Coordinates of C-alpha atoms in Angstrom, one line a residue:
Chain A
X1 CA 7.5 9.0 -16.1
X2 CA 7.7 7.1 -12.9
X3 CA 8.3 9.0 -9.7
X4 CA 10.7 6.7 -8.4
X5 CA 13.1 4.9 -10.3
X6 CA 14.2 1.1 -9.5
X7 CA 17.5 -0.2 -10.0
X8 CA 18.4 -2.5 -11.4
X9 CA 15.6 -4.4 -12.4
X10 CA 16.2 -8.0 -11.7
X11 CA 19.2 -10.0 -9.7
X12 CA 20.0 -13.1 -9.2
X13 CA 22.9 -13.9 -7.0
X14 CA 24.5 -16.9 -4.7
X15 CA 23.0 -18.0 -1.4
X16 CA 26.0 -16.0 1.4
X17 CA 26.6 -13.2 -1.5
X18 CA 25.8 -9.8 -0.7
X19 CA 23.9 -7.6 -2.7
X20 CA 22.1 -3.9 -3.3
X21 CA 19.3 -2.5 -4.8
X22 CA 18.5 1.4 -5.2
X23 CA 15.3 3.2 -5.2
X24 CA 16.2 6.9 -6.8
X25 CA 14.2 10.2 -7.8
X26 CA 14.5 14.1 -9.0
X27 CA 11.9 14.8 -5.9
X28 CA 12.0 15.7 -2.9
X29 CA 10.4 12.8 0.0
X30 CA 9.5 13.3 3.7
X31 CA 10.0 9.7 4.0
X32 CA 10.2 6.5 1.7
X33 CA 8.8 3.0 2.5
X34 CA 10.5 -0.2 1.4
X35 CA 8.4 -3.3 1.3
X36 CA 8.7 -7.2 -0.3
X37 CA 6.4 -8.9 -2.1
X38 CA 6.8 -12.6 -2.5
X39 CA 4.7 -14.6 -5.6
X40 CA 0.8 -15.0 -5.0
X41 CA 1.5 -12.0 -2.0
X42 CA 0.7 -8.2 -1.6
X43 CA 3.3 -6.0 -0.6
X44 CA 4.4 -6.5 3.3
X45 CA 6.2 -3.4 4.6
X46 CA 10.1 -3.5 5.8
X47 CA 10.5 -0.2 6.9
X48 CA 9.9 3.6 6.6
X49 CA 13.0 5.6 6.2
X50 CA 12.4 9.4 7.4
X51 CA 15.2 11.7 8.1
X52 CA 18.2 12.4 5.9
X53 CA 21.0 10.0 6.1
X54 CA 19.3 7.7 8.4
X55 CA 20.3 4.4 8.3
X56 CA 17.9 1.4 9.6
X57 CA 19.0 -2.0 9.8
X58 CA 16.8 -4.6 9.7
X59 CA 18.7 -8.0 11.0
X60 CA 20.7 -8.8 7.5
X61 CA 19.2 -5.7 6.0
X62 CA 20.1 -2.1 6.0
X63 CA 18.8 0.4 4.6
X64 CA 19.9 4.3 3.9
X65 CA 18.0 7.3 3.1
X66 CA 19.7 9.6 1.2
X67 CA 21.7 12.8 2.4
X68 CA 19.2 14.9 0.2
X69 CA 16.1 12.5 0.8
X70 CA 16.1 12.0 -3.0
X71 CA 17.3 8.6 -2.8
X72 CA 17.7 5.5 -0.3
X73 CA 19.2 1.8 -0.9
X74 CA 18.8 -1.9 0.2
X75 CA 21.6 -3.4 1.1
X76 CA 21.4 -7.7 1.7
X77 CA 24.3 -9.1 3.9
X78 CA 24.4 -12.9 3.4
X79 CA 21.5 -13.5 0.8
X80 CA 19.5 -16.1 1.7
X81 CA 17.0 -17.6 -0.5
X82 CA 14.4 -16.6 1.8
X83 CA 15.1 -13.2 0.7
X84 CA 14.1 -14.0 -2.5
X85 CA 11.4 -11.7 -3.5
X86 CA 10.4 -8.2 -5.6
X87 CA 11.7 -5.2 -3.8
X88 CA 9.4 -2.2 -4.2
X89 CA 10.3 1.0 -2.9
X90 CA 7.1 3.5 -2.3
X91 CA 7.0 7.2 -1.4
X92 CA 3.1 9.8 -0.6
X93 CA 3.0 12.5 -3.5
X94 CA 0.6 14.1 -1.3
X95 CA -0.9 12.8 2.0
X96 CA -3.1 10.0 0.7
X97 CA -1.6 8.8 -2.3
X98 CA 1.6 6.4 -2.0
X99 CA 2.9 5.7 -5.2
X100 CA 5.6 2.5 -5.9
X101 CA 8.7 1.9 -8.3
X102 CA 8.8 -0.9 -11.1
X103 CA 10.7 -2.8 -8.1
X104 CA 13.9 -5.3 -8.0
X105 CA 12.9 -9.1 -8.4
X106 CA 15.6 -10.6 -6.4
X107 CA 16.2 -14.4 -6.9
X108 CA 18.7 -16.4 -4.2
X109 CA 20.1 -19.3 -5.6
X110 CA 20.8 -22.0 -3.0
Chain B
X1 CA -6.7 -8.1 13.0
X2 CA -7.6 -10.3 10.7
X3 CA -5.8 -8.5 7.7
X4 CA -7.0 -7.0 4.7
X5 CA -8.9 -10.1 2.5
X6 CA -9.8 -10.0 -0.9
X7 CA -12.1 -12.4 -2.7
X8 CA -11.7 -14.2 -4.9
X9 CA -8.3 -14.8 -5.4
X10 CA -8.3 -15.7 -9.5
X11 CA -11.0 -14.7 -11.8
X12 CA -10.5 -16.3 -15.6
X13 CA -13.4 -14.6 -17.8
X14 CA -14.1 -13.8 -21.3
X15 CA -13.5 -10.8 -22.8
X16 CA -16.4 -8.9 -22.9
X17 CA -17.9 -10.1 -19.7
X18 CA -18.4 -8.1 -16.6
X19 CA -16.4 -8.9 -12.9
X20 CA -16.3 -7.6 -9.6
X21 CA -14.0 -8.0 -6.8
X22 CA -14.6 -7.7 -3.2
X23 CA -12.1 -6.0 -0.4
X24 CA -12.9 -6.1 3.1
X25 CA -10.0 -3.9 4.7
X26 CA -8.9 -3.9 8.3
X27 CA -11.8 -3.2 10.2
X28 CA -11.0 -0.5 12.0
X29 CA -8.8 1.3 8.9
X30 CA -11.2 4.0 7.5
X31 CA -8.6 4.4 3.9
X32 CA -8.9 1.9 1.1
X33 CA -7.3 1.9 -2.0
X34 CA -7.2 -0.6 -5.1
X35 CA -4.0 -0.7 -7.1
X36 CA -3.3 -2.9 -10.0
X37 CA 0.2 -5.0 -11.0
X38 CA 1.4 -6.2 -13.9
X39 CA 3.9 -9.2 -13.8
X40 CA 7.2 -7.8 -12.6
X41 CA 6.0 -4.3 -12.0
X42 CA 5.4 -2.5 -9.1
X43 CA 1.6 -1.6 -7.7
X44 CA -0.2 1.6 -9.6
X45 CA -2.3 3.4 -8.1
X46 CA -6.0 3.4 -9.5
X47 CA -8.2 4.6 -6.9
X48 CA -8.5 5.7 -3.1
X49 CA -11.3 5.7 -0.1
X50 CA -11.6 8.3 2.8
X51 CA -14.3 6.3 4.7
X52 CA -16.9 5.9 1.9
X53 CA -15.6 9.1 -0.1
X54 CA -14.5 8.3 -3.1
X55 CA -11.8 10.8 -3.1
X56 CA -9.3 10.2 -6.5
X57 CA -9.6 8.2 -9.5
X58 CA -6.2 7.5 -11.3
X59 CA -6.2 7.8 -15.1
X60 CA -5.8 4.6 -15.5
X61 CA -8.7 3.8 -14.3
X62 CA -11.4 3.9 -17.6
X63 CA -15.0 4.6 -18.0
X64 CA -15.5 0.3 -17.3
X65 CA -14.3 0.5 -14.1
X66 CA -16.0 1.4 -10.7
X67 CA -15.2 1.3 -7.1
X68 CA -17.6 1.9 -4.6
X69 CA -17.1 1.4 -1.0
X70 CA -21.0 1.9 0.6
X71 CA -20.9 2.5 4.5
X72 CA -16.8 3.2 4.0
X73 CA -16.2 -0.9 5.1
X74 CA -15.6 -3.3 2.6
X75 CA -15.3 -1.8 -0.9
X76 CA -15.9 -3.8 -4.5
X77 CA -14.2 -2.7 -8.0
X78 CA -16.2 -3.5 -10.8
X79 CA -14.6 -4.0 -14.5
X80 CA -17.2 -4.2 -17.6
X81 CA -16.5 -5.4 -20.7
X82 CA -13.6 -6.8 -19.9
X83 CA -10.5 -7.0 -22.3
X84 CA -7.4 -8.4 -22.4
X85 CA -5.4 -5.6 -21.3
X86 CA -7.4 -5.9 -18.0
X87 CA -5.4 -9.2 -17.5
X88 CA -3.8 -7.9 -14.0
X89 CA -2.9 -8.7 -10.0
X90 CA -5.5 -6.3 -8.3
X91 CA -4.3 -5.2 -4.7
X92 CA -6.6 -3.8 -2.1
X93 CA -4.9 -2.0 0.6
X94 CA -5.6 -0.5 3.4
X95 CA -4.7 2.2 6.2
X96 CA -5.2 4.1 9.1
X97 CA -5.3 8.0 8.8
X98 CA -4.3 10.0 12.0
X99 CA -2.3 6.7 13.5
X100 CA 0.8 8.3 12.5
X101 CA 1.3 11.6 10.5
X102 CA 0.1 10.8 6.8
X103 CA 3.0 10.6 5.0
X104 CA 4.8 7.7 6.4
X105 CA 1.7 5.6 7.2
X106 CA 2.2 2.3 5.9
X107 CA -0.4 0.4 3.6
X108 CA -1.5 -3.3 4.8
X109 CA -2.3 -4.9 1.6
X110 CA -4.3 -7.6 0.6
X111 CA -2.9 -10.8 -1.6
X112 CA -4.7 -9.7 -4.3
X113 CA -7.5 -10.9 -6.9
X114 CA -5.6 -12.3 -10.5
X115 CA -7.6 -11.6 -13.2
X116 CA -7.2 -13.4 -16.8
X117 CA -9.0 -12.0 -19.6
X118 CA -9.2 -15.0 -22.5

């Protein structure tokens, strides 16, 4: 079973649509790490969510840890196709190991 | 900082034969780790590097492969007898324990070695 769930899997929207993606679990994080991979690429990290019910934005993105620090989101405002890409949302089980979900391949129609 | 490189960057071998791959991390990040992708999937974890410790081994990870990372620099992960299931994107990462409090360090990964397994 995988320790963080992804959804949904794949979306393909309009270049100026808006769009979000959620990264959900039955544990318990002390943080959660978003990053985006593009084709041919490793994983570049967006951001590290840490406290409950934070909210980061990251110029068009924002994201939100949940209340309970079970859960976060990605919200997109204004998709460009730039932000095309496989959204992976990671989280430590223990202090080495960082572990991923299935991810969100996001595709940006011009 | 000359990021985390990984050679080479596509391997196409016969099932059956042996490969290695070669990860030379940030130089002064003393955790390495090897994960594998599968199209459309996110990264799993297969193994992980404390210096030159060789400190878990997932599962995943079968008797035909080996990771080794001598003098805890660059590290190599060996597959032999290769078979078609191996076909994979494998990412080296890497970190920096103590540079921020473990659980939200982030990993610096490489862009990967693509294996195909004919």
């Amino acid at each position: 079973t995988q320790l963080l769930e992804q959804s949904p899997q794949f979306l393909s929207i309009q270049e100026g649509e808006n769009l979000t993606v959620y990264c959900n679990s039955s544990s318990v994080f002390s943080s959660l790490q978003w990053y985006r991979q593009e084709p041919g690429e490793g994983p570049v990290l967006l951001v590290t969510v840490v406290t409950g019910g934070e909210v980061k934005k990251l110029k068009r993105l924002t994201f939100q840890f949940g209340d309970a620090r079970k859960d976060s989101s990605l919200h997109i405002t204004a998709a460009q196709p730039g932000d095309t890409g496989l959204y992976l949302c990671a989280a430590y089980s223990n202090d080495y190991k960082l572990s991923f979900g299935a991810g969100t391949t996001v595709t940006v129609r011009a | 900082d000359t990021g985390v490189s990984q050679n080479p960057r596509h391997k196409i071998t016969k099932r059956g034969q042996n490969v290695t791959f070669r990860c030379d991390p940030i130089s002064e990040h003393n955790r390495l780790y090897w994960y594998r992708q599968t199209l459309g999937q996110g990264p799993e974890f297969l193994t992980y590097f404390q210096n030159e410790a060789q400190l878990e081994k997932s599962r995943l990870l079968s008797d035909r492969f080996s990771a080794e990372r001598p003098k805890g620099s660059f590290s190599t992960l060996e597959i032999q007898r290769t078979e078609q299931g191996d076909s994979a994107m494998y990412l080296c990462a890497s970190s920096l324990a103590g540079a921020a409090p473990n659980r939200i360090s982030p990993l610096h990964f490489g862009n990967g070695t693509r294996l195909t397994v004919t």
